[in-house]
Coordinates of C-alpha atoms in Angstrom, one line a residue:
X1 CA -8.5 -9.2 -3.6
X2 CA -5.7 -6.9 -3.6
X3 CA -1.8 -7.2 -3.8
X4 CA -1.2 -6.0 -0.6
X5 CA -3.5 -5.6 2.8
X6 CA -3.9 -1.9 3.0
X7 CA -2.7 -1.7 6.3
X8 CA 1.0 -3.2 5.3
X9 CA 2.2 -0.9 2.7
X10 CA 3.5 2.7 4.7
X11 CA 2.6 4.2 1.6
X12 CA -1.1 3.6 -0.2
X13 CA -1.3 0.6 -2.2
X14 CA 0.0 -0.7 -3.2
X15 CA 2.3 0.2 -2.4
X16 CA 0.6 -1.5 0.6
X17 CA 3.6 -3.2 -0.1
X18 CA 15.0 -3.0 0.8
X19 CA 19.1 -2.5 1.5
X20 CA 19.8 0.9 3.2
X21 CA 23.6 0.0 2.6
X22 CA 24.5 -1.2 -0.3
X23 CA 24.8 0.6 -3.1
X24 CA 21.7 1.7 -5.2
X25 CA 20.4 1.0 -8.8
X26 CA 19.1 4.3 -11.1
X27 CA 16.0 5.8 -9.7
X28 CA 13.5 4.9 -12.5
X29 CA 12.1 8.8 -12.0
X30 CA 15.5 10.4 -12.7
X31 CA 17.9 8.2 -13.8
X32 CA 20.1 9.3 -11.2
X33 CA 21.8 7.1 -8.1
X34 CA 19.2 7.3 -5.5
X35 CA 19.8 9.2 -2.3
X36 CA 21.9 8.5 0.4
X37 CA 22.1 10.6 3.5
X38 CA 25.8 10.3 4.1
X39 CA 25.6 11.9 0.5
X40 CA 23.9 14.9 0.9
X41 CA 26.0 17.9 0.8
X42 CA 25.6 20.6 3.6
X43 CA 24.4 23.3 0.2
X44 CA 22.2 20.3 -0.9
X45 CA 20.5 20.6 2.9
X46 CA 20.4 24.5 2.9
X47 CA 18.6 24.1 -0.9
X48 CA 16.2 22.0 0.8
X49 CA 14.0 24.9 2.0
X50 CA 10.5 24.8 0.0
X51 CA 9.0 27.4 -0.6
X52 CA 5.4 27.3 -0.3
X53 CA 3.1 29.8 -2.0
X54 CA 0.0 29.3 0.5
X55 CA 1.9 29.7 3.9
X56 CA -0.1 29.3 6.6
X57 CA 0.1 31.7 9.7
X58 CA 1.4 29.4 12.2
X59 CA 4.4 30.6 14.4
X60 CA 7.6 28.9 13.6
X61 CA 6.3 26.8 10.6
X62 CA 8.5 26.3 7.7
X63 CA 8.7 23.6 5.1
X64 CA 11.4 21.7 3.7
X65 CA 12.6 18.7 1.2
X66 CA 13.4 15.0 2.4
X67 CA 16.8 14.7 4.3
X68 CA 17.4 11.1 3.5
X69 CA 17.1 8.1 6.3
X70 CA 17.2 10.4 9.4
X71 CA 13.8 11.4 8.6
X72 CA 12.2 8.0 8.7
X73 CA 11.6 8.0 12.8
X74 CA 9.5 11.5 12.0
X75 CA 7.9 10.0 9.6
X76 CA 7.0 6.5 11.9
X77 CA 6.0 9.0 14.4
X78 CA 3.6 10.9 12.6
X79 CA 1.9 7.5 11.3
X80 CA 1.5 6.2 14.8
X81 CA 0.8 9.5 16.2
X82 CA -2.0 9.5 14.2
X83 CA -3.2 6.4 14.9
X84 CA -6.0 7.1 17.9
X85 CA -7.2 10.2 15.7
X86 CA -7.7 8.8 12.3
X87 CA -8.9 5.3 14.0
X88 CA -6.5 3.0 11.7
X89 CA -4.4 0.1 12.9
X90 CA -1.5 0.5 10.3
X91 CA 1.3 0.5 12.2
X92 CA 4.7 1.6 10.8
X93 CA 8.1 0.9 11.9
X94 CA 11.7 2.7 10.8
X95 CA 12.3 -1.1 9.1
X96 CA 9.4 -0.9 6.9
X97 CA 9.6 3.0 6.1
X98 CA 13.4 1.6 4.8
X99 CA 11.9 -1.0 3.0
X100 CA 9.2 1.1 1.4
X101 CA 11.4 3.8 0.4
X102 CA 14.4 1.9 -1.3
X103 CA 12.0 0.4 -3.7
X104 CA 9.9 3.4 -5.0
X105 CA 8.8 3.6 -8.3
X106 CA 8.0 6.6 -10.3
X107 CA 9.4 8.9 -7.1
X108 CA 12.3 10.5 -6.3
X109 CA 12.0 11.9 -2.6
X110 CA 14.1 14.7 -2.7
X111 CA 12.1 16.4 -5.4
X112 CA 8.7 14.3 -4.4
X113 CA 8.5 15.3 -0.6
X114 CA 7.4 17.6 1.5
X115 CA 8.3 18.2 5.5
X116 CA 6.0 21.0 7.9
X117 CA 8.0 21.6 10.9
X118 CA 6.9 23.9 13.9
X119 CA 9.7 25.1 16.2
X120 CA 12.2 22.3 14.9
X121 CA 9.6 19.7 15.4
X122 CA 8.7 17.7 12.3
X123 CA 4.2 17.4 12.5
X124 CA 3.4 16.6 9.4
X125 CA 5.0 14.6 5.9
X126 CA 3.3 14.5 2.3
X127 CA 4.8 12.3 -1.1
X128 CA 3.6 12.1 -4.8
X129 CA 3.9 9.8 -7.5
X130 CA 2.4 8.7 -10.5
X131 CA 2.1 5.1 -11.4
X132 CA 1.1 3.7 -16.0
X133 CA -2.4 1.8 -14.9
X134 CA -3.2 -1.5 -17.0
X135 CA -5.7 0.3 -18.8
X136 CA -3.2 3.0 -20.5
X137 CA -3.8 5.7 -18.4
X138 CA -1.4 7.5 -15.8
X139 CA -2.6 7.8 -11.7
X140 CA -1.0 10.6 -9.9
X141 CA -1.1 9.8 -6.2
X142 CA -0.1 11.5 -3.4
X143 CA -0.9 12.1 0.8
X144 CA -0.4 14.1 3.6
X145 CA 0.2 12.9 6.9
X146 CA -0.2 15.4 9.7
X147 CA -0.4 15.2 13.8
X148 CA -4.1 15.3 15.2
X149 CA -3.1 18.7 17.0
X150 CA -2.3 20.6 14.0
X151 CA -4.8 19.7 11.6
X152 CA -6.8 22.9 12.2
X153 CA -4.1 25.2 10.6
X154 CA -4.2 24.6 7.2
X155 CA -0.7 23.4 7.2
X156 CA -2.5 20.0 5.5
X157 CA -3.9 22.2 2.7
X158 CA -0.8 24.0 1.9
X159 CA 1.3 20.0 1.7
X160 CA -1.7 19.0 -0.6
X161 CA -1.2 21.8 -3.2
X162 CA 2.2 21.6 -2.7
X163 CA 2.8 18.1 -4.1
X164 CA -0.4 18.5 -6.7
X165 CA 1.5 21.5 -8.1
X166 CA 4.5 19.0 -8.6
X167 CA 2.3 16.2 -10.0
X168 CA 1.3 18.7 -12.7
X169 CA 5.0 19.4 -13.4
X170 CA 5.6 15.8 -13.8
X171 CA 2.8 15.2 -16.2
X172 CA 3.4 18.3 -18.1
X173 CA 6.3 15.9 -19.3
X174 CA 3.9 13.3 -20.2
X175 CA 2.1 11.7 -23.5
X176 CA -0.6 14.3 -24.0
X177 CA -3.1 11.8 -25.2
X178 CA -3.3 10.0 -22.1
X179 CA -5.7 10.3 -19.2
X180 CA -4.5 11.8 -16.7
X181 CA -6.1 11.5 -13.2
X182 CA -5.5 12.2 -9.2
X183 CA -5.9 9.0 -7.2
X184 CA -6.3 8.9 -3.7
X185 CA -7.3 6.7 -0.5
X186 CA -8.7 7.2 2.5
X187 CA -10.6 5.3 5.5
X188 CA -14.2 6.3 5.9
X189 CA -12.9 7.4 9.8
X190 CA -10.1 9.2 9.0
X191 CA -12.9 12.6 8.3
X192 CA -10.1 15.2 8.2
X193 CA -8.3 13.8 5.5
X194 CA -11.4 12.8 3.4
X195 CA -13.2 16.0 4.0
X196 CA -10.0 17.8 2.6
X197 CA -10.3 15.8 -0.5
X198 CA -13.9 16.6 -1.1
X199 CA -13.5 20.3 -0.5
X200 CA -10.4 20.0 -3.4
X201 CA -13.1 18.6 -5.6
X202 CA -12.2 14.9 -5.5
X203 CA -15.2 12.2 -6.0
X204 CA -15.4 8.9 -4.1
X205 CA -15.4 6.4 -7.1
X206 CA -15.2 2.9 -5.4
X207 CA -15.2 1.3 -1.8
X208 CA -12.9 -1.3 -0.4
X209 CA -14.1 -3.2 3.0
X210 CA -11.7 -4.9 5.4
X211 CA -13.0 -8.0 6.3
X212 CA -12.7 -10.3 10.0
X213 CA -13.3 -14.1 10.3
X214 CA -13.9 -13.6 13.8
X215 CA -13.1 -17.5 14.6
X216 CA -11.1 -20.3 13.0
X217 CA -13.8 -22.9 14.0
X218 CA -15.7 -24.8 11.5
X219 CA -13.6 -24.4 9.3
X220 CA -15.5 -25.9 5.9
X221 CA -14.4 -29.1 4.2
X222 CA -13.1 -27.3 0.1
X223 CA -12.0 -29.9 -2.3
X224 CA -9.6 -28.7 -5.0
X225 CA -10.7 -29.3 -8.6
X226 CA -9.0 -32.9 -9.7
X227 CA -5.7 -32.8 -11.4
X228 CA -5.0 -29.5 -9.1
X229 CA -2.3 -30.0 -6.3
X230 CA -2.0 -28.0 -3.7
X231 CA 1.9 -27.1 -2.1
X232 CA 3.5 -24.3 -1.1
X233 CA 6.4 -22.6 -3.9
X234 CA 9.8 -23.0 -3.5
X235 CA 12.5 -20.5 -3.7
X236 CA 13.4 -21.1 -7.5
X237 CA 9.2 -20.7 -7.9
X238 CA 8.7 -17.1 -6.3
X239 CA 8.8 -15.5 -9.7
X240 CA 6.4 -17.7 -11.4
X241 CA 3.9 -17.6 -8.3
X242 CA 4.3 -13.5 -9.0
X243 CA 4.0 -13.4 -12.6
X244 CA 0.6 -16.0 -11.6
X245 CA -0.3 -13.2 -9.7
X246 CA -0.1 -10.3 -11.9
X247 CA -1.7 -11.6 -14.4
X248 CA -4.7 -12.5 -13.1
X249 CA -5.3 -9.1 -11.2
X250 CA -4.9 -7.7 -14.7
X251 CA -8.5 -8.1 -14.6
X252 CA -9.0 -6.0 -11.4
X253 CA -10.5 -1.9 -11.4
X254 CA -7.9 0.7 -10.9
X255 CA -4.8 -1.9 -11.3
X256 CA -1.7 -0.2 -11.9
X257 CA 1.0 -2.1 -13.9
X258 CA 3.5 -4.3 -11.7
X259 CA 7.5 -3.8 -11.7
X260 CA 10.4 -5.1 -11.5
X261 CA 10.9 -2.6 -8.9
X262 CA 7.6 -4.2 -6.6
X263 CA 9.1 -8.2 -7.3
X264 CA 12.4 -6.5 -5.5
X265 CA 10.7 -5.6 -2.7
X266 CA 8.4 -8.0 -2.0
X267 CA 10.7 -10.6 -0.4
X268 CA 11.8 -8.1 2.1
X269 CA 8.4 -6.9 4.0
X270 CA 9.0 -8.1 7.5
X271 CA 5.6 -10.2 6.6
X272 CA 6.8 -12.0 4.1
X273 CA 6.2 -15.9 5.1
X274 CA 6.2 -18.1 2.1
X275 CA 5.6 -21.0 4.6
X276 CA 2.0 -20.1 5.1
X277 CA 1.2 -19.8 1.6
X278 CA -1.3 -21.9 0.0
X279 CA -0.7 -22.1 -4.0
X280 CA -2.8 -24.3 -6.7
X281 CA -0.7 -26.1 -9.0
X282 CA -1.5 -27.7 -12.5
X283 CA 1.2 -29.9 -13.3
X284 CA 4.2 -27.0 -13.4
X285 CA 1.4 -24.3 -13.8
X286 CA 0.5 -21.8 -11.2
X287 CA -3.6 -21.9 -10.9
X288 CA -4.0 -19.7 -8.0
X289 CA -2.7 -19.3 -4.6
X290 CA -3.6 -17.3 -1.5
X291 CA -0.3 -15.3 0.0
X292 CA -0.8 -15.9 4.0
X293 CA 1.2 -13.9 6.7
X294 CA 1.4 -13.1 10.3
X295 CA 2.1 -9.6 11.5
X296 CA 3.6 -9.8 14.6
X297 CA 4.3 -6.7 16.0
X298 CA 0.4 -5.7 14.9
X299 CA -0.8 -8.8 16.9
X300 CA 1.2 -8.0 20.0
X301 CA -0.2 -4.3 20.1
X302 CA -3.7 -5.2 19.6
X303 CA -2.9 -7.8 21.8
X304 CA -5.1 -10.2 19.1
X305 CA -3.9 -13.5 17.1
X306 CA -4.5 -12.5 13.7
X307 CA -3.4 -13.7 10.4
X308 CA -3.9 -12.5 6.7
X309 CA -5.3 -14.1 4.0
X310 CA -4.0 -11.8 1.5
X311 CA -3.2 -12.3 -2.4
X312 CA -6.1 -14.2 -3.4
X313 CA -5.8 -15.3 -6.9
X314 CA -7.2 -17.5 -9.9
X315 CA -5.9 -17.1 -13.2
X316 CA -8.9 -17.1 -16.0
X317 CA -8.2 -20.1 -17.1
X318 CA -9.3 -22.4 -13.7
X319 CA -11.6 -19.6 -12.4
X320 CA -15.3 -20.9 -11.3
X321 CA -14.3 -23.8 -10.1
X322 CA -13.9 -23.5 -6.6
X323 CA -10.3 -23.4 -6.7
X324 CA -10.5 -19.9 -4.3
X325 CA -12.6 -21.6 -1.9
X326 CA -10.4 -24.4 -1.2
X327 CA -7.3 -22.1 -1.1
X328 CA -9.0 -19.9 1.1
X329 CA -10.5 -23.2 3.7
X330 CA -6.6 -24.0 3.4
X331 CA -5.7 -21.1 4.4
X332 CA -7.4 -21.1 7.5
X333 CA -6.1 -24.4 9.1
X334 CA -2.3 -23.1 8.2
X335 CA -3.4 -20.2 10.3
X336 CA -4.9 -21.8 13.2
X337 CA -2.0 -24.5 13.3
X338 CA 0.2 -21.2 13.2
X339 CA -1.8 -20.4 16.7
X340 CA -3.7 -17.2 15.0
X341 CA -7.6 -17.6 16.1
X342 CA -9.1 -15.0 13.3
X343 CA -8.8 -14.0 9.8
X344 CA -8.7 -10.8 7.7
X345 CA -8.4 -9.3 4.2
X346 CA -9.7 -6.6 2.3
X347 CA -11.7 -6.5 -0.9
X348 CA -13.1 -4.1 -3.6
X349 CA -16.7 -3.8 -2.7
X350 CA -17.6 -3.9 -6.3
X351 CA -15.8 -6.8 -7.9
X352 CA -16.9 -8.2 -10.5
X353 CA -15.3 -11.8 -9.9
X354 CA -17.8 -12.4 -7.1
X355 CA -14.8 -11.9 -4.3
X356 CA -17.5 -10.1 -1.5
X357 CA -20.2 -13.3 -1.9
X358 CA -17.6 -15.8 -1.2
X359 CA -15.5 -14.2 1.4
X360 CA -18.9 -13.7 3.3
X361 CA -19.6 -17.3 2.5
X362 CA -16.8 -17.8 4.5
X363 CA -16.8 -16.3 7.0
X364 CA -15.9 -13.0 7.1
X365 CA -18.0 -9.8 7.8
X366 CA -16.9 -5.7 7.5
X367 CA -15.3 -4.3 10.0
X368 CA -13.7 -0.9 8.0
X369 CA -14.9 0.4 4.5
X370 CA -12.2 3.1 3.2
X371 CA -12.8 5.0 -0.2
X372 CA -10.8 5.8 -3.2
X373 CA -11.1 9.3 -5.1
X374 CA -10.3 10.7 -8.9
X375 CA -10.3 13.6 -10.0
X376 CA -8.9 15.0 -13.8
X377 CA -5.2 16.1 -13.5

């Protein structure tokens, strides 16, 4: 159970989980106005040369800084361009880049980003961040995105230390008591990547599976506990069927702490479909819900009728009582009547709520297993 299916957020989660025009609020990383391209002196662009100790010896490459939204179709084209190589199916489009990107937290990109470009030609695009985890210590994430065709190069490497170099500035400015840790993710297929984080001395510390119902048939008969209702949140209730939500994945490894900044953007992901959620009510209290959507685009290119049963809650106080397994049996009858004929999430492997037993009880088998890695800042 996760916040966001791994595959929606064009950043890592959560990412997986915004206004391009109007005006912005302070970056929470600098406390300045965020970028805007139209505001981007020319000696702003010229400054946006990196410098990069390790170059590699590849004609015509040279780095440089973000340049604001005209670099989100480079970046769209890299993430689908590296689709076949790396095996994934996340998709990105320009819409959900701009989405992503206006709602950042803990990142400016024109300090935070790196661009490699051969001959003119943007090939490759890394970011870092750092995120306060629930359990008081600080993640510092980051990635590297690079075309199949230049991975050989060690243009990769030289993005990776890059932005680690920058993570260690930003932490330098942080509570010296804390732990202080490298996060990253990868899928098991994408080899390049992983094995780049191996050879930097970053351990594999937890699996994630993505899971498939491969049918919407049978689907079992799951009575709510009595004095539960089941009905999905209005408008006025989004914040309370959030605040549901973060509390109970409080409890969940690795969770970083949710924003303000994340409850803005998560009304605006093109998936956003309140209309298939299913959420257990207690009188006026949330009890648990499960946060359904349909990506469309996705389903058109793998030419599949899939839907996402995403979100999966249960705060403490109603867990145990089947109240997942009827959302969940829910879930799947709003799907099918939606015309989807399967089902998918993705879970930690090693949860400790039971999550794996009961989505295989229901269903669903592994179809991906991707890995997350530490390693001390």
């Amino acid at each position: 159970m996760k916040l966001l299916c791994w595959k929606t957020a064009v950043s890592p989660p959560p990412a997986p989980w915004m206004n391009c025009c109007s005006p912005r609020p302070p970056c929470a990383n600098c406390g300045s106005k965020k970028w805007r391209t139209n505001n981007m002196s020319s000696m702003e662009l010229l400054k946006n040369e990196l410098f990069v100790a390790e170059m590699p010896a590849v004609s015509g490459l040279h780095f440089r800084g973000f340049q604001g939204e005209s670099d989100y179709p480079h970046m769209v084209a890299i993430i689908n361009g590296s689709q076949e190589a790396d095996q994934s199916e996340m998709l990105a489009s320009v819409e959900e880049v701009a989405t992503d990107y206006a709602h950042l937290t803990n990142c400016d990109p024109t300090t935070d980003m790196i661009f490699a470009e051969v001959n003119g030609d943007v090939v490759g695009y890394g970011r870092c961040w750092w995120n306060d985890q629930v359990d008081g210590s600080i993640a510092y994430g980051f990635f590297a995105h690079l075309l199949p065709e230049w991975r050989e190069t060690g243009i990769r490497l030289a993005m990776v230390h890059f932005l680690k170099k920058r993570l260690r500035q930003i932490a330098a400015d942080h509570p010296a008591e804390k732990e202080k840790t490298f996060v990253n993710w990868g899928m098991q297929a994408e080899t390049n990547w992983t094995n780049l984080l191996l050879a930097e001395g970053h351990k594999i510390v937890r699996y994630g599976l993505d899971m498939v119902r491969p049918n919407l048939d049978n689907i079992p008969d799951c009575p709510v506990p009595a004095g539960i209702e089941v009905r999905r949140g209005t408008l006025a209730e989004w914040r309370q069927i959030w605040e549901g939500a973060r509390e109970a994945f409080r409890d969940h490894w690795g969770m970083q702490e949710w924003t303000e900044t994340n409850f803005a953007a998560w009304s605006e992901y093109p998936t956003f479909n309140p209309d298939l959620w299913q959420i257990a009510w207690a009188g006026d209290e949330v009890v648990g819900g499960v946060l359904n959507f349909i990506d469309k685009k996705e389903n058109e290119t793998f030419e599949r009728l899939r839907g996402y049963t995403e979100t999966i809650f249960v705060r403490r106080p109603w867990r145990g009582q089947g109240v997942a397994k009827a959302l969940i049996a829910r879930s799947f009858q709003v799907l099918k009547e939606a015309g989807m004929t399967e089902a998918a999430l993705g879970v930690d492997a090693e949860n400790l709520s039971g999550a794996l037993h009961l989505y295989r009880k229901m269903g669903f088998a592994e179809v991906k297993r991707h890995m997350t890695f530490h390693k001390p800042l």
